[in-house]
Coordinates of C-alpha atoms in Angstrom, one line a residue:
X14 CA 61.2 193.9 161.2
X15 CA 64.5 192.6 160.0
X16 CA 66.3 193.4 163.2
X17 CA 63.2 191.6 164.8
X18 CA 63.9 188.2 162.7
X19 CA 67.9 188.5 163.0
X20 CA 67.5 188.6 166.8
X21 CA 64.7 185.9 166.7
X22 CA 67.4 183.6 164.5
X23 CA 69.9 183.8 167.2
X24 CA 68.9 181.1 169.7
X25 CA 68.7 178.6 166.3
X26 CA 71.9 179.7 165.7
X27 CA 73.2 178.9 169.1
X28 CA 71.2 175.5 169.6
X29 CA 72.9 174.6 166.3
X30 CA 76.7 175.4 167.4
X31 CA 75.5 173.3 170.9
X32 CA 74.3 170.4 169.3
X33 CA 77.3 170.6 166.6
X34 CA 79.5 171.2 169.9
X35 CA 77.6 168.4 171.6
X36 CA 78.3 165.8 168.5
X37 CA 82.2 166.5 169.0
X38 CA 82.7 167.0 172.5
X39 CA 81.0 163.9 175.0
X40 CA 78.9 166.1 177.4
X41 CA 78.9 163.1 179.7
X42 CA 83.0 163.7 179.9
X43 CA 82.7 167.5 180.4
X44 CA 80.3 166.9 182.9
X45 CA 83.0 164.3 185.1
X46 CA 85.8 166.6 184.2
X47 CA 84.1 169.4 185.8
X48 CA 83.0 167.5 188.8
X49 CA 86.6 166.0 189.0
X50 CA 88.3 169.3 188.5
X51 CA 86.2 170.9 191.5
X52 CA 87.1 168.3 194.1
X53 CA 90.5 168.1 193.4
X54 CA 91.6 171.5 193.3
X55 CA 89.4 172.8 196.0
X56 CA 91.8 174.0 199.1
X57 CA 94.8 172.7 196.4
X58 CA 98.2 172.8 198.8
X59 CA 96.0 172.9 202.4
X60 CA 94.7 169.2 202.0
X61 CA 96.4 167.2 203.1
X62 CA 98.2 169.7 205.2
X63 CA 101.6 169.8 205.8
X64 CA 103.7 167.6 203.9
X65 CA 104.9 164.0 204.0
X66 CA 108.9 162.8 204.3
X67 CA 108.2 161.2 201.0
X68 CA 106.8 164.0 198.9
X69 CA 109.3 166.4 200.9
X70 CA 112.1 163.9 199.1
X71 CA 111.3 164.1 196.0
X72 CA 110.7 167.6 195.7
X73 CA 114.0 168.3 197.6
X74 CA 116.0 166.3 195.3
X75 CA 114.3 167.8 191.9
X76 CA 114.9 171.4 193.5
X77 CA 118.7 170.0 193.9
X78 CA 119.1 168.7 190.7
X79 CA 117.8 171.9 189.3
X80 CA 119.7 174.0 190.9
X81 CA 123.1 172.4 191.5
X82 CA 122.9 169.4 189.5
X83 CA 123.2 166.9 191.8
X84 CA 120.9 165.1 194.6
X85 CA 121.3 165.1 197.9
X86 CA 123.5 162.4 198.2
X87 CA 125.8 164.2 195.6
X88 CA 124.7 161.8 192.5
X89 CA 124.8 163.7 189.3
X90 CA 121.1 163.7 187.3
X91 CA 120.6 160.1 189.0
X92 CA 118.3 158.3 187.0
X93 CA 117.4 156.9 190.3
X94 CA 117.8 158.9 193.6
X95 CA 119.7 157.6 196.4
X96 CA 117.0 159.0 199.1
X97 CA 117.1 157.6 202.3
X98 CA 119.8 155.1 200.9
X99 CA 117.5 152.4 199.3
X100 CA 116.6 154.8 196.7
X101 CA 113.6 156.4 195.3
X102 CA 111.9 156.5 192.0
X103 CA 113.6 159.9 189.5
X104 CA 110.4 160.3 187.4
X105 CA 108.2 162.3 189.6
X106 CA 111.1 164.6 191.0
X107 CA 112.2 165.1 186.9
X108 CA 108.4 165.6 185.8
X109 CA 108.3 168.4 189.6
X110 CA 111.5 170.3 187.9
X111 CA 109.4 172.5 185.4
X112 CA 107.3 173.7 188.4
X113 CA 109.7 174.0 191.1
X114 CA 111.8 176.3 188.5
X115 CA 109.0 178.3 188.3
X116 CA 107.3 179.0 191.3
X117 CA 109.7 177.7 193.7
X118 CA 110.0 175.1 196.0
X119 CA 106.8 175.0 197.9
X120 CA 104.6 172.5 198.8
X121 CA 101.8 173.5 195.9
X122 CA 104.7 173.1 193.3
X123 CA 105.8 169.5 194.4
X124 CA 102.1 169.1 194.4
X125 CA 100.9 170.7 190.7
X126 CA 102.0 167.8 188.8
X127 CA 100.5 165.5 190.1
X128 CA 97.2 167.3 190.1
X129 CA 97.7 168.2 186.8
X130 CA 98.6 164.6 185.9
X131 CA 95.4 163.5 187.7
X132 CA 93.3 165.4 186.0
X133 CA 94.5 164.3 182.3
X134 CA 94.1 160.9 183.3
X135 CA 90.3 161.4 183.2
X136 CA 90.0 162.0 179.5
X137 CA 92.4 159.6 178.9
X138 CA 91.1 157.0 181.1
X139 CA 88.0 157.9 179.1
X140 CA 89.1 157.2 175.9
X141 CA 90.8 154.3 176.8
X142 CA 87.7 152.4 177.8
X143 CA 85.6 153.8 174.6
X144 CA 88.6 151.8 172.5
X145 CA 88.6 149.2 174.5
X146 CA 85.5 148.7 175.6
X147 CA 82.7 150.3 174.5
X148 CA 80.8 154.4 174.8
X149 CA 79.0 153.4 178.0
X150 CA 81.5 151.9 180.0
X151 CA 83.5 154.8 179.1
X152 CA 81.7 157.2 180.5
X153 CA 80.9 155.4 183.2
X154 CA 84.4 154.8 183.7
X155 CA 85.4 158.7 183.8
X156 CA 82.6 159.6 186.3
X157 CA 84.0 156.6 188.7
X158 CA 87.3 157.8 188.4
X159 CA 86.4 161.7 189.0
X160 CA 84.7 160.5 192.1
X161 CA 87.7 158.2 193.3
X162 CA 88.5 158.7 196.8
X163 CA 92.0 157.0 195.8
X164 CA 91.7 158.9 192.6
X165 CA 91.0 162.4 194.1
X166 CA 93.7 161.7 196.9
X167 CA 96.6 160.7 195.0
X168 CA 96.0 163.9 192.9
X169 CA 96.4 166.3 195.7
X170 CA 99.9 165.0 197.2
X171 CA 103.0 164.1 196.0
X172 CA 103.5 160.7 196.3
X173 CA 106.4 159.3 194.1
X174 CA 105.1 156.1 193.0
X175 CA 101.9 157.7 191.9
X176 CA 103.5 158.7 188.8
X177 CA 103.5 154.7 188.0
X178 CA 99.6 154.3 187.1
X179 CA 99.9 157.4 185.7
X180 CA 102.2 157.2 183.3
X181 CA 101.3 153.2 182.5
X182 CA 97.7 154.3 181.7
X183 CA 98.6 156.7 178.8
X184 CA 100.9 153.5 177.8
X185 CA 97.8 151.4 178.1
X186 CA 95.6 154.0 176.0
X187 CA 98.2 154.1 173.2
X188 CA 98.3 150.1 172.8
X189 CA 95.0 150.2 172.5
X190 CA 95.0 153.0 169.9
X191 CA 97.4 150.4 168.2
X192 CA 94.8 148.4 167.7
X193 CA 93.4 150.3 164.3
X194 CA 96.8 151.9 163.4
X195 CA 99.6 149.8 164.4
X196 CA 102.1 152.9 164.0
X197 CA 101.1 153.3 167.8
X198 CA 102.3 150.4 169.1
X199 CA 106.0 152.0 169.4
X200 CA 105.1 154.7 171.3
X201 CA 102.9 152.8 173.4
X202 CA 106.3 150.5 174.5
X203 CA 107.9 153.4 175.1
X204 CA 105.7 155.5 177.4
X205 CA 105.3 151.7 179.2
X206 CA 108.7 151.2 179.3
X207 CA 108.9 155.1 180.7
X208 CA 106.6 153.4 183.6
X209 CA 109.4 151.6 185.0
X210 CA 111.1 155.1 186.1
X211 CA 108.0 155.4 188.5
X212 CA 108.0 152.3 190.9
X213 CA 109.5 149.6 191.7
X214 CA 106.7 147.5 191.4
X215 CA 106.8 147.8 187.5
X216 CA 109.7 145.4 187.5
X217 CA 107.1 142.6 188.0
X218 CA 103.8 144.3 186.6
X219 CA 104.9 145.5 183.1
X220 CA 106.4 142.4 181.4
X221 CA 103.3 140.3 182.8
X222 CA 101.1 143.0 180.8
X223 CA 103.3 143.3 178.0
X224 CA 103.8 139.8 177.5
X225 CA 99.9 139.0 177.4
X226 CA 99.1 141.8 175.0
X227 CA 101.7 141.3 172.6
X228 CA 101.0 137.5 172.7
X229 CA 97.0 138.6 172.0
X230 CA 97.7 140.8 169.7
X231 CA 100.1 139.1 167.5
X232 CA 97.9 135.6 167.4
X233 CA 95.0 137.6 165.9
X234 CA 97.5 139.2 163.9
X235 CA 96.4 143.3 164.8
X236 CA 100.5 144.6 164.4
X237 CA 103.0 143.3 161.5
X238 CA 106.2 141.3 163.5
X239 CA 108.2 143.8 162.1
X240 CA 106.2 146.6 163.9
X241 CA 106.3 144.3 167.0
X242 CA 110.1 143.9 166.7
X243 CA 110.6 147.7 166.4
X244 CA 108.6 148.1 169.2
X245 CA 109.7 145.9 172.1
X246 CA 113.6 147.3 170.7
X247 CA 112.3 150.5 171.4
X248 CA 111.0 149.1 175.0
X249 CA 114.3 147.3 175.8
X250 CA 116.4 150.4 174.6
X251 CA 114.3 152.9 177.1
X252 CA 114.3 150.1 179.9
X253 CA 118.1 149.5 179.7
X254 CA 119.2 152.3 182.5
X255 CA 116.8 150.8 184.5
X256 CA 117.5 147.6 184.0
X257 CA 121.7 148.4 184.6
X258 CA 120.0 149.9 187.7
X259 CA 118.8 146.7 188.9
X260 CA 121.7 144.8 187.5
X261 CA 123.8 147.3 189.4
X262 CA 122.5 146.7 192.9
X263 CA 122.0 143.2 192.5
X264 CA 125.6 142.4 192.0
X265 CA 126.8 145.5 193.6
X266 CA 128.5 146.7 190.5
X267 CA 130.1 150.2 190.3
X268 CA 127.8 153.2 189.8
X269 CA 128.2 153.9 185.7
X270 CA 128.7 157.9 185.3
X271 CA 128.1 159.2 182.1
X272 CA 128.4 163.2 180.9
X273 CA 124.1 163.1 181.0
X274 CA 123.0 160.8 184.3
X275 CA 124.2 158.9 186.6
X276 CA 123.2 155.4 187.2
X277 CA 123.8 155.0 190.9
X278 CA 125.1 152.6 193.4
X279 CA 122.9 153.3 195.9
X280 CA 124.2 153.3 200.0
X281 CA 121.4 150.5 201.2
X282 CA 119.3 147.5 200.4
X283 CA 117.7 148.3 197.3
X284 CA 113.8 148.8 198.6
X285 CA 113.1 146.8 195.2
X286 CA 114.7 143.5 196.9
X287 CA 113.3 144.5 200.2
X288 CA 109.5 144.6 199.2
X289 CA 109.2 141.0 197.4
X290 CA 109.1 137.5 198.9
X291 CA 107.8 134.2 197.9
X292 CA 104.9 134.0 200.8
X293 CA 102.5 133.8 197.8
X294 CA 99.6 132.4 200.0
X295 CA 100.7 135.2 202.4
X296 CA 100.7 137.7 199.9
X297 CA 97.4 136.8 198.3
X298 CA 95.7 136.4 201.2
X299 CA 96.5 140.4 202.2
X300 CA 95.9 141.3 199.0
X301 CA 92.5 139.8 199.3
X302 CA 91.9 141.5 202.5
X303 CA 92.8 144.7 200.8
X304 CA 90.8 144.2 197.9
X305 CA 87.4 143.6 200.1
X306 CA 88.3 146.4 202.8
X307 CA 89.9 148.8 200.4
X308 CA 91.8 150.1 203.6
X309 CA 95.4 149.4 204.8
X310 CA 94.9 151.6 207.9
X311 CA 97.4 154.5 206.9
X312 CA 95.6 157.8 206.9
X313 CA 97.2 159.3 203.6
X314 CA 96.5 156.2 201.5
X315 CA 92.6 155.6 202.1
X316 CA 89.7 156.7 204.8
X317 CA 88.3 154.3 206.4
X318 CA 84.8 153.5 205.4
X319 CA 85.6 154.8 202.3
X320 CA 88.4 153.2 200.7
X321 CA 89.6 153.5 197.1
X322 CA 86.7 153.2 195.4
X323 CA 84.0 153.3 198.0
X324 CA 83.6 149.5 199.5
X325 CA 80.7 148.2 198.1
X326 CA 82.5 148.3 194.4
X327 CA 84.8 144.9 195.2
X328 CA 81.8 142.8 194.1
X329 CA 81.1 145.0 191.0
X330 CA 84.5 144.7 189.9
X331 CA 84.9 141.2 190.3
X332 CA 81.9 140.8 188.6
X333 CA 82.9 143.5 185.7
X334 CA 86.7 141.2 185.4
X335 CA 84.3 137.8 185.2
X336 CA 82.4 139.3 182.4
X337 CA 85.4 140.5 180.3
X338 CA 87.0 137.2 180.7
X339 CA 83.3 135.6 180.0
X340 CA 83.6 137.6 176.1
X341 CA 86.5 136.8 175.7
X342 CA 86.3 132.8 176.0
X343 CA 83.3 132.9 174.6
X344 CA 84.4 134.6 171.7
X345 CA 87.9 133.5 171.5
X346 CA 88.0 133.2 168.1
X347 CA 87.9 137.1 167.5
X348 CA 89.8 139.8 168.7
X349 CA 88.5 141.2 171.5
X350 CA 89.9 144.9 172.6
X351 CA 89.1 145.0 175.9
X352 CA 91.9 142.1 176.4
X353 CA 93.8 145.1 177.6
X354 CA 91.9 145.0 181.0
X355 CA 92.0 141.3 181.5
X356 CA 96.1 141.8 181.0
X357 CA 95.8 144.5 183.4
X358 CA 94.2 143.3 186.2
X359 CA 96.4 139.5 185.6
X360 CA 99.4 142.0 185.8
X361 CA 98.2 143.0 189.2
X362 CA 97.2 140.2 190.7
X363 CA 100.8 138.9 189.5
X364 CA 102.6 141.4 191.4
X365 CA 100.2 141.2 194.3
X366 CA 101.6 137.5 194.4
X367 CA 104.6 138.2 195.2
X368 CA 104.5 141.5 197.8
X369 CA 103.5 142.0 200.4
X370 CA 100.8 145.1 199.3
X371 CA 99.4 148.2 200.7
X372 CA 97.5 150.8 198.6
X373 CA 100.1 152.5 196.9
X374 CA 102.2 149.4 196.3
X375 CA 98.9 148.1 194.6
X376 CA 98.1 151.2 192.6
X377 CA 98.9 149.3 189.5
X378 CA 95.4 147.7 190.2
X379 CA 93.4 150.8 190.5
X380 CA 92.8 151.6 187.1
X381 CA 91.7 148.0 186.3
X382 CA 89.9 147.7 189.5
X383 CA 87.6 151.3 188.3
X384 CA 87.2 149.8 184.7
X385 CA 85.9 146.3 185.3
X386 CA 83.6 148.2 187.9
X387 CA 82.2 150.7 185.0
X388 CA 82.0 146.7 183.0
X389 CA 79.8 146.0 185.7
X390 CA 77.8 149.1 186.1
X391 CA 77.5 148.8 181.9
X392 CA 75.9 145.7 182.3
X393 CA 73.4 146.2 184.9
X394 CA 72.3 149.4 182.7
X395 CA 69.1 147.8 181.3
X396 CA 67.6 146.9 185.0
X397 CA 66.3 150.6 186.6
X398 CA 66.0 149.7 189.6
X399 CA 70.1 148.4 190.3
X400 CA 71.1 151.5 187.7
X401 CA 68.8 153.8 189.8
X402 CA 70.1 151.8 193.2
X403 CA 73.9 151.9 192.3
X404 CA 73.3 155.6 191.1
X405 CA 71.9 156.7 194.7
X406 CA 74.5 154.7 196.0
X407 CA 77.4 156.1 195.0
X408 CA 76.1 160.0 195.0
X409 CA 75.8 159.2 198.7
X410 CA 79.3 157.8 199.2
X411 CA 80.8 160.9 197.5
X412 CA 79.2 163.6 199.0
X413 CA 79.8 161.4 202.3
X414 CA 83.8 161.0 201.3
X415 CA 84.0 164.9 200.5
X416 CA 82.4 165.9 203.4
X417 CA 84.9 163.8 205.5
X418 CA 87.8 164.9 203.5
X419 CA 87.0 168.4 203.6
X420 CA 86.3 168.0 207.3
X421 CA 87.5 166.2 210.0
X422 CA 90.4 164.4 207.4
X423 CA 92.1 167.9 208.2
X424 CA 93.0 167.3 211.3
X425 CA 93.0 163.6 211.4
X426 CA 95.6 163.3 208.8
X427 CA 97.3 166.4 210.5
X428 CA 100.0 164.3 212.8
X429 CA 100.9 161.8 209.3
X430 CA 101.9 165.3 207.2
X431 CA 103.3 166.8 210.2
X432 CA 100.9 169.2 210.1
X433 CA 103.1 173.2 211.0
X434 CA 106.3 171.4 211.0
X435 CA 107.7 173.7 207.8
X436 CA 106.0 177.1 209.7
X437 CA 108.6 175.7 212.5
X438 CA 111.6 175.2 210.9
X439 CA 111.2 178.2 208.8
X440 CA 110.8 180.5 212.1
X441 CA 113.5 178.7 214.2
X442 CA 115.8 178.9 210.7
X443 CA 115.3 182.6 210.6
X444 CA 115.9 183.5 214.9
X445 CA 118.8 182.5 215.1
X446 CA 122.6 181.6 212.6
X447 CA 123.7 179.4 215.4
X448 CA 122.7 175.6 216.9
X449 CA 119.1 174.4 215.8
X450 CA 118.2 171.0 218.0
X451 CA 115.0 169.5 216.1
X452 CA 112.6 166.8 217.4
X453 CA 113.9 163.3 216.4
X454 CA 109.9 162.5 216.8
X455 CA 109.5 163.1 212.5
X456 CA 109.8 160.1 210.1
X457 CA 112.9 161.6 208.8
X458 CA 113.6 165.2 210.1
X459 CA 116.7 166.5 208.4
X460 CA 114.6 166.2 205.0
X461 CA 112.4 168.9 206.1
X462 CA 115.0 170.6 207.5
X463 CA 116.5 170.6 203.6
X464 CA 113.0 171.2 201.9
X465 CA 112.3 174.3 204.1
X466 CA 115.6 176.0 204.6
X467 CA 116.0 175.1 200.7
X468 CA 119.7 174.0 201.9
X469 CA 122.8 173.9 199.2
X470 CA 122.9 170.1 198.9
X471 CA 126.9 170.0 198.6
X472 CA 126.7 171.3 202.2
X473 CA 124.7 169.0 203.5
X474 CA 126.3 166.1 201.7
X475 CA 130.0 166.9 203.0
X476 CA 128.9 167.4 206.7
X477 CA 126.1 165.1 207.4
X478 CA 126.6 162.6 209.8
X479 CA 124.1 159.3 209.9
X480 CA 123.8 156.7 212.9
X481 CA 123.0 153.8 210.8
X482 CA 125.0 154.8 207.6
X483 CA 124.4 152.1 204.7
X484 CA 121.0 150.7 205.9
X485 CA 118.3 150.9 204.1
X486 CA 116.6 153.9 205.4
X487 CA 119.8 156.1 207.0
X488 CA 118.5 158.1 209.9
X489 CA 120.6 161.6 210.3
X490 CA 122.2 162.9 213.4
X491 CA 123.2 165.4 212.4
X492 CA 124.4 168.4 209.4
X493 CA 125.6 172.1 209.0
X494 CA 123.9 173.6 211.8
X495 CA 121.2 170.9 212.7
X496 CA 121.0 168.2 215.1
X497 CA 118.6 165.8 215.1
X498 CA 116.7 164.3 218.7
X499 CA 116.2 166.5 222.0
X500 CA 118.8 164.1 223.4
X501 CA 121.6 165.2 221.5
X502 CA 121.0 169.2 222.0
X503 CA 124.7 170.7 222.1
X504 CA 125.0 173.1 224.9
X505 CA 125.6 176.0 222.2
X506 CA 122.3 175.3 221.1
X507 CA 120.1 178.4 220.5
X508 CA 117.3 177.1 218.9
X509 CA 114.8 173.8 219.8
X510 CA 112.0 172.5 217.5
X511 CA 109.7 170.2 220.0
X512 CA 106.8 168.4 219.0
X513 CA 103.8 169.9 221.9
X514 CA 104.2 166.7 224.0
X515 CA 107.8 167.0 224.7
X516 CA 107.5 171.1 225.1
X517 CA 105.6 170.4 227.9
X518 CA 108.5 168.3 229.4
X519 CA 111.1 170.8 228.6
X520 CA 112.1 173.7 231.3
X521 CA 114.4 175.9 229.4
X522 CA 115.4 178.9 231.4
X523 CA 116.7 182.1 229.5
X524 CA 114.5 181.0 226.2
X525 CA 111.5 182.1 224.6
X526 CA 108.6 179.8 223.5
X527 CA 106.5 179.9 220.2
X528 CA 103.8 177.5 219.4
X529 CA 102.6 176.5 216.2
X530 CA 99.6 173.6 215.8
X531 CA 101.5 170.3 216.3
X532 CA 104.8 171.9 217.3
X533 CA 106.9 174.5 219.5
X534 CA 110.2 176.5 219.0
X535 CA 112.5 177.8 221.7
X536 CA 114.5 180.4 221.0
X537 CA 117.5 181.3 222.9
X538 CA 116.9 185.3 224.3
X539 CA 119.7 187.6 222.7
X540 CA 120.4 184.5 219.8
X541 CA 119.4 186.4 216.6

């Protein structure tokens, strides 16, 4: 009888631990992590297929500075990398190192981080809004962010100026943690000042932010001026590089080389002067266009239909930003936490200003734009019939965006990431020690050349030859072994890499032909 009643006890026993589990641990969050977690690591490294010139980059020049200690271009630990010659952002290509060292350089290493990034920006994203805002909103925050199309995308490529929101929103989550202890407010300066290794669009976006906040907090009086003094040091002493950076190639100053980094020079326009102007009406106006389609029409950024956030959300974000500036006016007189987002979104719509945006130069704005949409979504909680309306409504967009991402996005997307490219250049690389003529029809060749043939940098460095050398994206004729464009095939050539539209052009007597999906290889008979 007494084994009878210990078994009979169990099930208490076990509802208790859940419910104790339950009080600890938001099932609301588990439940949007899970969901998040599924969708992004589903097919992880095979969608998007291939690889992008930009994500090839990065993870070229982090394998480079692993290995040899220098990038491409021959810069030693650049803070900033030299690129294409108008540079490219260090921080996602330093945060790549730790997974390229140890499973390689492969396109599911470049990729790891920033699916593993994307996935801890859900809990903090969450707990972000339950500071700032309120339990609700929070997790109705996290379960709009695990079923982000921009969101889920971003997390499964490796996009360099992806790391910006990223990073900024774990800067964001410690200021407001700063907000009860005030200790936090240093290391939130510093992870924002961190930020400004990501993007170039920082430059404009974080001392808008920054300034607001710290002028919010300090009138209601939530940090000591000697807390705030320590912190914005702190800011301006992780910032400096950058800022010698832009100092740097503003006045085309010398590169400064110290025994640790380098602060480069770089060869071309900086793309940080490049991507401003002062069309402001211009600006806002495709801004505003982007904001209401969600779509800039390039394939790897957003699907159309879809958008960032699904397109129906533009009017429940707008509406979430007029109520947080609504409590706040109204109760101006008190401190009001979720100040944060109103800074947030005014940063945004500050750099949005002054550039000329597409999705990921907006991505600053993506985080706000989810929160003031869970504001919205919070408010319109007590009617059943919008929650139950906007419920159905976005279960339907998701399982409509996975279905298209998961399906025909394969092979839409397959020309933009070059879709067998690697499989290509990997087979011709191996027929043959001699001449390799690649297809000059790639954004950038030669860097998949590098990325797949895991080239010694110094070699390419000391024998590459560029037909636009110090412009702002510097186009490679030629290095080592390779030679970029069917046009400038040497007549030693014993290896061609031809996209499928010009194989059917070519007539090449006396070589074999091997076709992958979006490309074709001849090899020269007797080469190997």
């Amino acid at each position: 009888m007494s084994d009878a009643q210990s078994t009979l006890s169990l099930p208490s026993g076990n509802g208790d631990r859940l419910r104790n589990l339950s009080a600890r641990v938001d099932l609301y969050l588990v439940a949007a992590l899970l969901v998040g977690l599924l969708v992004r690591v589903w097919q992880f490294g095979e969608i998007p297929p291939g690889l992008n010139q930009d994500e090839a980059s990065t993870a070229y020049d982090a394998f480079s500075i692993l290995q040899y200690g220098v990038d491409r271009n021959g810069s030693h630990n650049p803070l900033v990398l030299i690129s294409w010659g108008s540079g490219m952002y260090g921080l996602a290509s330093y945060m790549e190192m730790p997974f390229i060292a140890i499973f390689g350089l492969s396109v599911t290493a470049a990729r790891l981080v920033f699916l593993l990034a994307g996935l801890a920006s859900l809990p903090i994203f969450y707990y972000m809004l339950r500071d700032a805002v309120d339990l609700r909103t929070a997790r109705i925050g996290v379960a709009l962010l695990a079923i982000s199309p921009w969101h889920i995308m971003n997390s499964r490529w490796g996009l360099d100026s992806s790391m910006f929101p990223l990073v900024f929103l774990v800067g964001v989550y410690l200021l407001v943690r700063s907000y009860r202890n005030e200790r936090w407010l240093i290391p939130a300066f510093a992870v924002i000042a961190l930020s400004l290794y990501g993007y170039g669009t920082a430059y404009v976006a974080v001392p808008v932010f920054l300034a607001l906040c710290l002028g919010y907090g300090l009138w209601f009086k939530k940090w000591s001026w000697k807390v705030a003094a320590y912190s914005v040091l702190t800011f301006s002493i992780v910032a400096l590089p950058i800022a010698l950076f832009v100092l740097i190639n503003t006045f085309q100053w010398k590169t400064i080389e110290t025994p640790f980094f380098t602060i480069p020079r770089l060869t071309g326009v900086p793309r940080f002067q490049t991507m401003s102007n002062l069309d402001i009406a211009g600006n806002i106006a495709n801004a505003t266009k982007l904001m209401i389609t969600q779509d800039d029409g390039l394939i790897w950024q957003a699907i159309p239909l879809f958008g960032f956030m699904y397109r129906f959300t533009t009017v429940l974000a707008v509406f979430g930003l007029g109520l947080l500036c609504w409590r706040a006016y109204t109760n101006r007189d008190s401190f009001q936490s979720s100040f944060v987002i109103i800074a947030w979104s005014a940063a945004g719509m500050v750099l949005c200003a002054f550039l000329y945006v597409n999705v990921n130069r907006a991505n600053i704005v993506m985080f706000p734009f989810i929160a003031c949409t869970a504001v919205a979504v919070s408010y319109l909680w007590k009617y059943r019939v919008a929650v139950g309306a906007l419920v159905a409504a976005f279960a339907i967009a998701f399982i409509a965006f996975v279905a298209n991402y998961f399906g025909p996005y394969r092979n839409n997307a397959a020309s933009a990431f070059y879709t067998s490219f690697g499989d290509a250049i990997t087979y011709a690389a191996a027929q043959t020690q001699g001449q390799v003529c690649v297809t000059g029809d790639v954004n950038m060749p030669y860097i998949f050349v590098l990325f797949y043939t895991k080239e010694d940098p110094r070699t390419f460095s000391s024998t590459v030859r560029y037909d636009n050398p110090g412009a702002e994206f510097q186009r490679v004729a030629s290095f080592d072994r390779y030679t970029f464009g069917l046009d400038r095939c040497r007549d030693d050539t014993e290896a061609v890499i031809a996209t499928k539209a010009e194989a059917e052009r070519i007539n090449a007597p006396g070589f074999s032909r091997k076709d992958f999906e979006l490309y074709t290889v001849f090899t020269k008979d007797g080469g190997a």
